[in-house]
PDB file of C-alpha atoms and ligand atoms in Angstrom:
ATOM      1  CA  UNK A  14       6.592   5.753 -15.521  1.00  0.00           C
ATOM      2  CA  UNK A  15       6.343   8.584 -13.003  1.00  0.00           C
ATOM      3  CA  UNK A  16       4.759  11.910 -12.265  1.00  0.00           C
ATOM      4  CA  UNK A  17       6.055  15.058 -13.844  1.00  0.00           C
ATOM      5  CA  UNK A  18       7.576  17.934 -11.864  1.00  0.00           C
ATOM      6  CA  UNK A  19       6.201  20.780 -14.295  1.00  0.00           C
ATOM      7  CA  UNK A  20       8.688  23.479 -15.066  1.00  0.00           C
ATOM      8  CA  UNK A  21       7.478  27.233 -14.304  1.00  0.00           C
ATOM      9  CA  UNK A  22       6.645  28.248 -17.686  1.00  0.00           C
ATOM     10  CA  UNK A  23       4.518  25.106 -17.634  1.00  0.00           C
ATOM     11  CA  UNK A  24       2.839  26.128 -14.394  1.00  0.00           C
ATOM     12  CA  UNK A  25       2.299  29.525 -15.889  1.00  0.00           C
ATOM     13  CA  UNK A  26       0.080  27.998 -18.914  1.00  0.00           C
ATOM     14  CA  UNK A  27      -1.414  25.666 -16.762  1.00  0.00           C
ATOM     15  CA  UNK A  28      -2.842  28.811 -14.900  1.00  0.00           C
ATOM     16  CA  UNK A  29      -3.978  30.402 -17.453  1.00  0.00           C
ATOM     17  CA  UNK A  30      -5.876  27.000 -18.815  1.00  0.00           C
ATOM     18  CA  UNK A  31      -7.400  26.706 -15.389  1.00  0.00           C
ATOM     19  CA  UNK A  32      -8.826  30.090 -14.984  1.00  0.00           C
ATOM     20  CA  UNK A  33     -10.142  29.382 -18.553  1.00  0.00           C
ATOM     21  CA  UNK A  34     -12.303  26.459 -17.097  1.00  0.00           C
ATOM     22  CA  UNK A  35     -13.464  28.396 -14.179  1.00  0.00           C
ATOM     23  CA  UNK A  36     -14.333  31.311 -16.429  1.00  0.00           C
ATOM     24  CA  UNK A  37     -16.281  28.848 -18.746  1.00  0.00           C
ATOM     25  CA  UNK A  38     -18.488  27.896 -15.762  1.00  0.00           C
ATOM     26  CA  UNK A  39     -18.539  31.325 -14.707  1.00  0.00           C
ATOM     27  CA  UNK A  40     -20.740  32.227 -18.254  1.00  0.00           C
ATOM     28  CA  UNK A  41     -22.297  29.126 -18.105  1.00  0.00           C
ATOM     29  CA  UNK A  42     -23.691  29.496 -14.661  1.00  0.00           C
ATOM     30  CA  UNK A  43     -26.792  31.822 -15.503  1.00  0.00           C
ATOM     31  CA  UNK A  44     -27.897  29.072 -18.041  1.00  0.00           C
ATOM     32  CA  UNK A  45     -27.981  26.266 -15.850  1.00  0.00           C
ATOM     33  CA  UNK A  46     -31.701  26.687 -14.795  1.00  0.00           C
ATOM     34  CA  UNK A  47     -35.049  25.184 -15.069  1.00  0.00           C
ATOM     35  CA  UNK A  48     -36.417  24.989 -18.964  1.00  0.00           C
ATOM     36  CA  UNK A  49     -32.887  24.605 -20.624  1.00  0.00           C
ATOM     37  CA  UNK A  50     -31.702  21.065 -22.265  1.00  0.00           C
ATOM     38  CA  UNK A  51     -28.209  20.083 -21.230  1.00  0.00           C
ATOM     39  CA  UNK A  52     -27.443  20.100 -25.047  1.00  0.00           C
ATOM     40  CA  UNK A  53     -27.846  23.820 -24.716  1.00  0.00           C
ATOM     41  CA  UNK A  54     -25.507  24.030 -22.055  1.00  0.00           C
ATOM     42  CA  UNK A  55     -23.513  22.263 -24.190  1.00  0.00           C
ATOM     43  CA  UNK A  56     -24.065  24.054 -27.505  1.00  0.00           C
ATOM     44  CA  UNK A  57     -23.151  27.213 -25.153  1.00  0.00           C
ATOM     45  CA  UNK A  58     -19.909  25.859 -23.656  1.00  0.00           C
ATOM     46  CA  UNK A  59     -18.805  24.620 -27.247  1.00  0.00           C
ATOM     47  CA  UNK A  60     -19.158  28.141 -28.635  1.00  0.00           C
ATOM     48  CA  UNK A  61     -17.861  30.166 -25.930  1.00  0.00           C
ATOM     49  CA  UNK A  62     -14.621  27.910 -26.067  1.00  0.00           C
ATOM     50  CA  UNK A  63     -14.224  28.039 -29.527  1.00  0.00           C
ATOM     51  CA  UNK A  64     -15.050  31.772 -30.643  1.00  0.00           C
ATOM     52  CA  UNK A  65     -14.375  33.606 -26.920  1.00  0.00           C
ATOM     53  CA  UNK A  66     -11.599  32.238 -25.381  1.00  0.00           C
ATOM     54  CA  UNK A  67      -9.621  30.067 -28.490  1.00  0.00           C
ATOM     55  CA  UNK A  68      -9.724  27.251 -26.273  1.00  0.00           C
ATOM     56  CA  UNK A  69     -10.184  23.437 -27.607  1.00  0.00           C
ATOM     57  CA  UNK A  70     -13.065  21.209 -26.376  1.00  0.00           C
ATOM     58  CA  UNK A  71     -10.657  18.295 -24.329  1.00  0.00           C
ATOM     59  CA  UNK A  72     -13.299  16.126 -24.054  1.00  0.00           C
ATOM     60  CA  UNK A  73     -14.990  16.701 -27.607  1.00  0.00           C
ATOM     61  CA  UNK A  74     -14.153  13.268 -29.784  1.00  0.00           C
ATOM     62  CA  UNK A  75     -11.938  12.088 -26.788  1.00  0.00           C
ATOM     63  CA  UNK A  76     -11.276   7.988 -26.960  1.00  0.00           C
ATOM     64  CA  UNK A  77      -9.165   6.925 -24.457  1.00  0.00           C
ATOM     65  CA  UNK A  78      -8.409   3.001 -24.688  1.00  0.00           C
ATOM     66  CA  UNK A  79     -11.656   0.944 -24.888  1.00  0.00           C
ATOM     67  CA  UNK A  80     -14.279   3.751 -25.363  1.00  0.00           C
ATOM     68  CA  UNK A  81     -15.677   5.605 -28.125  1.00  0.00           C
ATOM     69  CA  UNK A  82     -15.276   9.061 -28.692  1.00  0.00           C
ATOM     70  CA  UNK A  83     -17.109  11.432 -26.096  1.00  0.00           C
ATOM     71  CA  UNK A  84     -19.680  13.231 -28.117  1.00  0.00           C
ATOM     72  CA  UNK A  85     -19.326  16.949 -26.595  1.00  0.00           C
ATOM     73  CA  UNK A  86     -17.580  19.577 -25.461  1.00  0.00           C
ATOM     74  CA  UNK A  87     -18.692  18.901 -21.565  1.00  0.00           C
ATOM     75  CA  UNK A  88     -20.346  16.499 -19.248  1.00  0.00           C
ATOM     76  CA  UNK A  89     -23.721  17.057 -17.967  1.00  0.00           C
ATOM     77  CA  UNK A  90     -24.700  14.613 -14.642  1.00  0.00           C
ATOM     78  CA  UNK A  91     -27.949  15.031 -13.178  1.00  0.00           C
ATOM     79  CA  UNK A  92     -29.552  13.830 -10.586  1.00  0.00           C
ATOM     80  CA  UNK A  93     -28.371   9.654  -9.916  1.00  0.00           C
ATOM     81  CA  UNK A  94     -25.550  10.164 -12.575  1.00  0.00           C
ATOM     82  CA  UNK A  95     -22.126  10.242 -10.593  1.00  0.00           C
ATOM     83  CA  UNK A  96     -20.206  11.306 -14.423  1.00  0.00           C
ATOM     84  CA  UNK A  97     -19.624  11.471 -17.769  1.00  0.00           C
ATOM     85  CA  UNK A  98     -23.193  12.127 -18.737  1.00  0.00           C
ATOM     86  CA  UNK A  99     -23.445  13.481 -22.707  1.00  0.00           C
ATOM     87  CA  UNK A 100     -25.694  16.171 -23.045  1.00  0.00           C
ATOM     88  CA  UNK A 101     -28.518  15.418 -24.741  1.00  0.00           C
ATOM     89  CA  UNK A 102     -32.517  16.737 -24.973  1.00  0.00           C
ATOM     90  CA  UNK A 103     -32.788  16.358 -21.442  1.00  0.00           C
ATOM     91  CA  UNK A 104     -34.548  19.057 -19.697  1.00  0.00           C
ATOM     92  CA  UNK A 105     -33.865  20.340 -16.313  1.00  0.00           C
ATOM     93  CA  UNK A 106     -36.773  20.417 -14.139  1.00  0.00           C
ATOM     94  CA  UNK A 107     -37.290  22.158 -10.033  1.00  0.00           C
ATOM     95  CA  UNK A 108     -34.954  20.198  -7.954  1.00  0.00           C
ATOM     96  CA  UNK A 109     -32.562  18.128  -9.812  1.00  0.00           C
ATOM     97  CA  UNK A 110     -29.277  19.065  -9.603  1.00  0.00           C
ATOM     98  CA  UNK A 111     -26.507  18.855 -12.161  1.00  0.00           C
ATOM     99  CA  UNK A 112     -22.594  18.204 -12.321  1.00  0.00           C
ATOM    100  CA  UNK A 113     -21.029  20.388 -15.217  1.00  0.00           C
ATOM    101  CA  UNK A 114     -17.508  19.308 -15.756  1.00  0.00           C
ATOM    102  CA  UNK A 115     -15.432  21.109 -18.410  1.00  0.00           C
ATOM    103  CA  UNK A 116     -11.921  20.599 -19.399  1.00  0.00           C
ATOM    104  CA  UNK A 117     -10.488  23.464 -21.886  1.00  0.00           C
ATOM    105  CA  UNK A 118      -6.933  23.455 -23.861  1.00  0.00           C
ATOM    106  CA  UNK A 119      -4.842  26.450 -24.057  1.00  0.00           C
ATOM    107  CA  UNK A 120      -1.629  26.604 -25.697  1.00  0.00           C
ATOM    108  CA  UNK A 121      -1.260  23.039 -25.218  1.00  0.00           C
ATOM    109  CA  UNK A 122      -2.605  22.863 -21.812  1.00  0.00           C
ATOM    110  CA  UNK A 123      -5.633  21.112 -19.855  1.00  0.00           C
ATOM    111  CA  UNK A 124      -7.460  23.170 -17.243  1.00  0.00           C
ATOM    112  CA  UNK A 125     -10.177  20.811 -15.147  1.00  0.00           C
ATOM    113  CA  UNK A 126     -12.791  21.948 -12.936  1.00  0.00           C
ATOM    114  CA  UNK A 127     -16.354  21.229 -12.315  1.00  0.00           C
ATOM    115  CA  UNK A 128     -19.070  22.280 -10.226  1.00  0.00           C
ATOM    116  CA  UNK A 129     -22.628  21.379  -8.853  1.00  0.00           C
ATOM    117  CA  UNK A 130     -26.089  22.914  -9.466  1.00  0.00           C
ATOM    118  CA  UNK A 131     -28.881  23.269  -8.078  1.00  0.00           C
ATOM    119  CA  UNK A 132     -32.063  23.539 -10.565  1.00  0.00           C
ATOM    120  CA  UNK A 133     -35.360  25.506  -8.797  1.00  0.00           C
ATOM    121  CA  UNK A 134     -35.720  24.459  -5.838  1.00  0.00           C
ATOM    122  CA  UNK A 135     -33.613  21.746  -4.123  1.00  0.00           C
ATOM    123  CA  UNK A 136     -34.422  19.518  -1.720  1.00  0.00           C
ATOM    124  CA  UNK A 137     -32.436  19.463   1.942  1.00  0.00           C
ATOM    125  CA  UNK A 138     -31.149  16.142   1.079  1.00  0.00           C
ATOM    126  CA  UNK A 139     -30.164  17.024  -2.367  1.00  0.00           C
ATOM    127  CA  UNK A 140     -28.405  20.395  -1.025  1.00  0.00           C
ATOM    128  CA  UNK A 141     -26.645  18.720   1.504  1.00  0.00           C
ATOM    129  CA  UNK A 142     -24.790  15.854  -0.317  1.00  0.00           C
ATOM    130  CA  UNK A 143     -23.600  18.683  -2.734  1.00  0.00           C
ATOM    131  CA  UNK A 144     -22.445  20.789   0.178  1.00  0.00           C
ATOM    132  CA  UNK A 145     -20.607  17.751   1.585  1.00  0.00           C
ATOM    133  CA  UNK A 146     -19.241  16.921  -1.492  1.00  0.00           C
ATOM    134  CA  UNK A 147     -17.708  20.396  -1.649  1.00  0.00           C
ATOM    135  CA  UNK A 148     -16.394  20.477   1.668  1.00  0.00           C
ATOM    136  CA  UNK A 149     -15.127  16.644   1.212  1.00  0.00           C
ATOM    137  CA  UNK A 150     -13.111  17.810  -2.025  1.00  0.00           C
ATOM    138  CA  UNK A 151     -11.300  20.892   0.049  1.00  0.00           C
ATOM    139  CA  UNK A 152     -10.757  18.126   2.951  1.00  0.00           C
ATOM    140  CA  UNK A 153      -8.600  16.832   0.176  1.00  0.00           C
ATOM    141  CA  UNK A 154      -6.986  20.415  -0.887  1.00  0.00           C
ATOM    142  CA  UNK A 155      -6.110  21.586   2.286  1.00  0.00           C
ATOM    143  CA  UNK A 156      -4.219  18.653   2.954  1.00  0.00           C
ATOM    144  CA  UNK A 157      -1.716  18.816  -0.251  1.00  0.00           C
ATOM    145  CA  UNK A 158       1.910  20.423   0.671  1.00  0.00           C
ATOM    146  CA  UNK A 159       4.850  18.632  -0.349  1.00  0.00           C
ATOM    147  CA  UNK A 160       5.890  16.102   1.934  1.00  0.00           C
ATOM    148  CA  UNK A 161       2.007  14.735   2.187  1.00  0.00           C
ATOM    149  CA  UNK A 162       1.421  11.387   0.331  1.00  0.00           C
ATOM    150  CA  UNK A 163      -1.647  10.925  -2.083  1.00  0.00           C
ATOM    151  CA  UNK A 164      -3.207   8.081   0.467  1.00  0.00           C
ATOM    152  CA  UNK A 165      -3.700  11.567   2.915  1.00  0.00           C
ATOM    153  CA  UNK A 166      -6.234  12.675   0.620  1.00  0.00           C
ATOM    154  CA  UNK A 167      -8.146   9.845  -0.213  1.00  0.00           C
ATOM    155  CA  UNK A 168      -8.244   9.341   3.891  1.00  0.00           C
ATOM    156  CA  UNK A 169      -9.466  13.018   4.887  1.00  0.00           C
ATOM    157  CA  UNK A 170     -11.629  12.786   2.109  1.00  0.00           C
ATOM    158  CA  UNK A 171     -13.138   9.070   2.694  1.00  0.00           C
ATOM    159  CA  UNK A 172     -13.183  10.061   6.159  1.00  0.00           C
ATOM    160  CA  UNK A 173     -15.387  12.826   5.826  1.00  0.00           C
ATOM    161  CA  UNK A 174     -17.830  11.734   3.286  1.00  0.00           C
ATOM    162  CA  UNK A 175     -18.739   8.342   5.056  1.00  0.00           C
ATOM    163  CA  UNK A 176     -18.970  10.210   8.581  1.00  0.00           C
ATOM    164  CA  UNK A 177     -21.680  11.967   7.026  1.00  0.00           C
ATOM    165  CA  UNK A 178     -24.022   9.039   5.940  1.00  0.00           C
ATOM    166  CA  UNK A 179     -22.547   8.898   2.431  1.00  0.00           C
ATOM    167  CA  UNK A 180     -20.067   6.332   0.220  1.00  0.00           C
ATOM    168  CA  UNK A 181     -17.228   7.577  -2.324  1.00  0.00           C
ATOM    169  CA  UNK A 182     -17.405   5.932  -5.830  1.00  0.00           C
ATOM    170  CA  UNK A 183     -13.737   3.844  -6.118  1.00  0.00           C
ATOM    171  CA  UNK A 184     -13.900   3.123  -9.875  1.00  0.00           C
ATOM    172  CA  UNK A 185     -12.708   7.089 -10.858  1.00  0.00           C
ATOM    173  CA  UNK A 186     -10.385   8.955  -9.629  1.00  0.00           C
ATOM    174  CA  UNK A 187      -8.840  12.454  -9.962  1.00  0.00           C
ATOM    175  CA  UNK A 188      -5.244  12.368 -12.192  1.00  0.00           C
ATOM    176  CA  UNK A 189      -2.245  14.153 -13.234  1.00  0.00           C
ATOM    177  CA  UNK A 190      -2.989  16.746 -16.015  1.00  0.00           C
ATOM    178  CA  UNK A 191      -0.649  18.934 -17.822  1.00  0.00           C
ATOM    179  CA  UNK A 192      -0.373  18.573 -21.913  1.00  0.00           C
ATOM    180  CA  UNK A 193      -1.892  15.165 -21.088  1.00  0.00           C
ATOM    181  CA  UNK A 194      -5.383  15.277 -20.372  1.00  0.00           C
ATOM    182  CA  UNK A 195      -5.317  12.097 -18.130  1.00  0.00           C
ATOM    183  CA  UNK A 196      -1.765  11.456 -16.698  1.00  0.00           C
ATOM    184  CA  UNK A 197      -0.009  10.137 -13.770  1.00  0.00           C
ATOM    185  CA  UNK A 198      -0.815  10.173 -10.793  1.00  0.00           C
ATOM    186  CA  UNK A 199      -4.028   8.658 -10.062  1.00  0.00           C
ATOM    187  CA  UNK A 200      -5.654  10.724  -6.825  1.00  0.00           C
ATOM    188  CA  UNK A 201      -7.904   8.446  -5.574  1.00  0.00           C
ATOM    189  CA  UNK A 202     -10.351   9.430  -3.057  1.00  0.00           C
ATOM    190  CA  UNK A 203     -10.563   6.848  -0.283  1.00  0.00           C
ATOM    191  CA  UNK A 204      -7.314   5.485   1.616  1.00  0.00           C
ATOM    192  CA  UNK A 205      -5.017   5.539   4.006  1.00  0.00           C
ATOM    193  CA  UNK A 206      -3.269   8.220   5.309  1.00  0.00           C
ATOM    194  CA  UNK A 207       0.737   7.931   4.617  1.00  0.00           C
ATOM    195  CA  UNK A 208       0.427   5.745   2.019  1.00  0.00           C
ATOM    196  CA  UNK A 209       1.127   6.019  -1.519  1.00  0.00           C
ATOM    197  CA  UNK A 210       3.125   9.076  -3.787  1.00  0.00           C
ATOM    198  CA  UNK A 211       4.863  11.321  -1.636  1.00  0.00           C
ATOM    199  CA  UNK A 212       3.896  14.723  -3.176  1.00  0.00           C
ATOM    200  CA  UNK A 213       6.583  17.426  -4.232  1.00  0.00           C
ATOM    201  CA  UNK A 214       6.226  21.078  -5.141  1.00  0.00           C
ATOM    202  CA  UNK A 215       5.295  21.255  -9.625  1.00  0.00           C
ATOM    203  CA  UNK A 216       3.105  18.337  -9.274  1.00  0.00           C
ATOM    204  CA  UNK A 217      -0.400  19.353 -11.168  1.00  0.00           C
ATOM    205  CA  UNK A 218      -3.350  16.696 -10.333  1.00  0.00           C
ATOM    206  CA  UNK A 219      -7.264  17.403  -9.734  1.00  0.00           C
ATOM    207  CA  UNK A 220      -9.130  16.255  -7.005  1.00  0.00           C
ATOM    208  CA  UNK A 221     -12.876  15.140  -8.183  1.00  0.00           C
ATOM    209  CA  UNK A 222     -14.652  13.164  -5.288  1.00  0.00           C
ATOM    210  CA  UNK A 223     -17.649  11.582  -6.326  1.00  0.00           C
ATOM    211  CA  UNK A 224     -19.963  10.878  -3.629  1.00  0.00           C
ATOM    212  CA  UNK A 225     -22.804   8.801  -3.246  1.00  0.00           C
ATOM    213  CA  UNK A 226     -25.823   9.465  -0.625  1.00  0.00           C
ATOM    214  CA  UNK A 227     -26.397   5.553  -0.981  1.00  0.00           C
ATOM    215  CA  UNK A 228     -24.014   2.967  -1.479  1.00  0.00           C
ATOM    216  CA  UNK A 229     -20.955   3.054  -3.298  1.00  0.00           C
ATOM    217  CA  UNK A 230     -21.809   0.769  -6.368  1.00  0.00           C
ATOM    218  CA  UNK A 231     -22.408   2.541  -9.892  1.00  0.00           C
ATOM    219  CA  UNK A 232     -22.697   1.082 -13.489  1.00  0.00           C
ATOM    220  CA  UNK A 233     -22.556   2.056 -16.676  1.00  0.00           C
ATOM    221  CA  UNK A 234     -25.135   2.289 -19.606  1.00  0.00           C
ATOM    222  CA  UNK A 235     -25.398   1.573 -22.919  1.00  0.00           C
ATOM    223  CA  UNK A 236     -24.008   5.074 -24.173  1.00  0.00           C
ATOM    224  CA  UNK A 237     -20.721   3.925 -23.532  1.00  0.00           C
ATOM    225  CA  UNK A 238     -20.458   6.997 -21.287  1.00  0.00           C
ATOM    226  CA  UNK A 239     -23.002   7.790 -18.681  1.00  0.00           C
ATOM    227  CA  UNK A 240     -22.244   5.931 -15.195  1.00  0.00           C
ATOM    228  CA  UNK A 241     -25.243   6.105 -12.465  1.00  0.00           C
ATOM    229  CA  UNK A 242     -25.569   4.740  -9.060  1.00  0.00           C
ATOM    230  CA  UNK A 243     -26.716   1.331  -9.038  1.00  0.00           C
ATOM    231  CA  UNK A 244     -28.979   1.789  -6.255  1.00  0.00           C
ATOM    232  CA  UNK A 245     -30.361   5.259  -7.858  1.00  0.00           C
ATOM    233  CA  UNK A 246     -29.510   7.480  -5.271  1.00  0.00           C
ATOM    234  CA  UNK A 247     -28.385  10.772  -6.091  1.00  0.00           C
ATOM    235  CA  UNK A 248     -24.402  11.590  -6.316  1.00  0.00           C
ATOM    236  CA  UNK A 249     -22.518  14.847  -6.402  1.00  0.00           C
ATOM    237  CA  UNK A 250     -19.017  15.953  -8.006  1.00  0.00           C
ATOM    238  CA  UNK A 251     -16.910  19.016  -7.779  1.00  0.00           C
ATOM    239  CA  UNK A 252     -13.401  19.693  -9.197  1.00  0.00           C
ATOM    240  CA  UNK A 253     -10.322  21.460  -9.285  1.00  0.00           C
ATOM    241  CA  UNK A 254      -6.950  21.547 -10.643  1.00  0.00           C
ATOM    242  CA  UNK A 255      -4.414  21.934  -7.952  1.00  0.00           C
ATOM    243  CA  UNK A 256      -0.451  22.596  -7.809  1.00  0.00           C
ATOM    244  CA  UNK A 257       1.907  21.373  -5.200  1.00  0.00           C
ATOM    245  CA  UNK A 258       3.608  24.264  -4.078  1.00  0.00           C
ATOM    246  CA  UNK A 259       6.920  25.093  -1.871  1.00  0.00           C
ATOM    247  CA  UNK A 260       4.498  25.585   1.041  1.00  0.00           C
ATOM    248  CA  UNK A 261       0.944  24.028   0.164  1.00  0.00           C
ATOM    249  CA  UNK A 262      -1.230  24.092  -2.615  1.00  0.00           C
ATOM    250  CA  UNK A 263      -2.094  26.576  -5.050  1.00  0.00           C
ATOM    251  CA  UNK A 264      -6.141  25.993  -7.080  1.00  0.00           C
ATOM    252  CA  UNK A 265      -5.533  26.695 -10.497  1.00  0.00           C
ATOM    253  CA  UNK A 266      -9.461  26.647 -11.452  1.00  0.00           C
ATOM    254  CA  UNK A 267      -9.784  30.137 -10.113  1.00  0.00           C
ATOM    255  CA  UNK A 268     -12.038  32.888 -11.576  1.00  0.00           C
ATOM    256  CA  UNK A 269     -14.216  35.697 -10.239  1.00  0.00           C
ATOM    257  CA  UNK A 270     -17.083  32.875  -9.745  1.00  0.00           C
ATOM    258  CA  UNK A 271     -15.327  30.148  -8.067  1.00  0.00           C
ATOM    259  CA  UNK A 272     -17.365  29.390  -4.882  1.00  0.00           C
ATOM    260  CA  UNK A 273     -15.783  30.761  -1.712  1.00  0.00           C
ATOM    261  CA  UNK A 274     -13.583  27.437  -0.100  1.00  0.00           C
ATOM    262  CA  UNK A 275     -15.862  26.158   2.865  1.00  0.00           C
ATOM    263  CA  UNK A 276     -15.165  28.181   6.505  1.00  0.00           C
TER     264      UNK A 276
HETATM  265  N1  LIG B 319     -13.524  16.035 -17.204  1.00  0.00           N
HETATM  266  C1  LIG B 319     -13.530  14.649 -16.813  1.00  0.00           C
HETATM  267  C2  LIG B 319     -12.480  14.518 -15.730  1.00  0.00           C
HETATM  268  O1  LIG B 319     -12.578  15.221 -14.784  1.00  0.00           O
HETATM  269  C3  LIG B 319     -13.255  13.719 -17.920  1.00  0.00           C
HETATM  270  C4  LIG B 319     -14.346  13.638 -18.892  1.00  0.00           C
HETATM  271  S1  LIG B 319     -13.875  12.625 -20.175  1.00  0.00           S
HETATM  272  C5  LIG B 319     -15.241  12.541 -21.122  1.00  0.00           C
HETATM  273  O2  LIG B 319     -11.505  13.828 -15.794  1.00  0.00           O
HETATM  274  F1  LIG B 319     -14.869  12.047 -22.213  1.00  0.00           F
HETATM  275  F2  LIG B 319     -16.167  11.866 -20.496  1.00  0.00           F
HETATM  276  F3  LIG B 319     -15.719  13.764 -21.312  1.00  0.00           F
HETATM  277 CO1  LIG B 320     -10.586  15.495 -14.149  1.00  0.00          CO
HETATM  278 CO1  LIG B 321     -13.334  17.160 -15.215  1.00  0.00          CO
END
């Protein structure tokens, strides 16, 4: 077993799969407000994949090994859900604030990204654990070049997040993607710097902190899916897909809306 160098034509579909994802959340962002049911964001993805942009729904009927298939074409985590929440009848209310994570196939390839919103009016807690989330996940970007090793971005992004008050979730972690949804390696995000895969230029992975403002713990419910905090406090995710490049990193989830990276 080991992690793929992907060859340039691979690279090329693989940006043109991520800007796919970004673009998704880029029409789905004007929906994601107070009154709509996260099975409408859902309907909405689903059909904007399907008829718009020819792209397959990665995570619609997905079953990896000892779970039943994922019931949509996107995840929907509000509130104390830190991922993998199925859209459902749920209505979003003033203040909550919602993970949508799509993956999209083109031509073969996976493109990963998701983002955090805010719903009305959020509170200064709630706004801050997303925007530490965000800057905690480009903590981990910044530091990918080849030569780096995986443990570097756990540790800058560990680092960060629990210097702020807040815990990172250990039980998921961000992976190798390509024409595998869910490949090697696994990125996860607490460690030690200098420690594990030494990165090289044509490695694809995403980088997906979850991040707690209470303690680490979660569990899962009966769904089969949805994982909260155990304590109930709220959690935030954001993701990209990122290439190891000669000299850095290059974000493959780019579009037109793709939040500025952090100053
Ligand atoms: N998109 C998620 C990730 O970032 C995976 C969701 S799998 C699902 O890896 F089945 F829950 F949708
Ligand atoms: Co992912
Ligand atoms: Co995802």
């Amino acid at each position: 077993m080991s992690v793929q160098l992907k060859s340039p034509e691979a690279i090329a579909k693989m940006r043109v799969a991520g800007r796919l994802a970004s673009e998704l959340l880029d029409y789905l962002t004007p929906h994601i407000k107070v009154g709509v049911t996260t099975g409408e964001i859902d309907r909405l993805a689903h059909d904007y994949m399907v008829n718009v942009q020819h792209t397959v729904p990665a995570t619609l009927n997905y079953a990896p090994p000892g779970h039943k298939p994922y019931p949509a074409s996107l995840c929907t985590s509000v509130n104390h859900v830190v991922c993998h929440g199925i859209p459902g009848d749920k209505v979003l209310k003033s203040g909550d604030i919602v993970n949508v994570d799509v993956t999209v196939i083109k031509d073969g390839f996976h493109g990963d990204s998701s983002r955090m919103f805010t719903i009305g009016t959020p509170s200064i807690q709630a706004k801050r654990l997303i925007d530490v989330t965000y800057e905690a996940m480009w903590k981990g970007i910044r530091v990918v070049q080849p030569g780096a090793h995986l443990g570097d971005i756990g540790h800058v992004i560990q680092k960060f997040a629990e210097s702020q008050g807040y815990s990172v979730v250990r039980e998921f972690c961000g992976h190798g993607i390509g024409e595998v949804f869910h490949e090697e390696p696994q990125v996860l995000h607490y460690g030690r710097a200098g420690t594990g895969l030494k990165l090289q230029a044509g490695m694809i992975f995403t980088i997906e902190p979850m991040i707690n403002a209470g303690k680490p713990g979660i569990r899962g419910l009966a769904d089969g899916w949805t994982v909260v905090t155990s304590d109930h406090s709220l959690s935030a995710q954001w993701e990209h897909t990122v290439l190891v490049t000669p000299d850095g990193f290059e974000v493959l989830t780019v579009s037109a809306g793709t939040p500025p990276p952090p100053a």
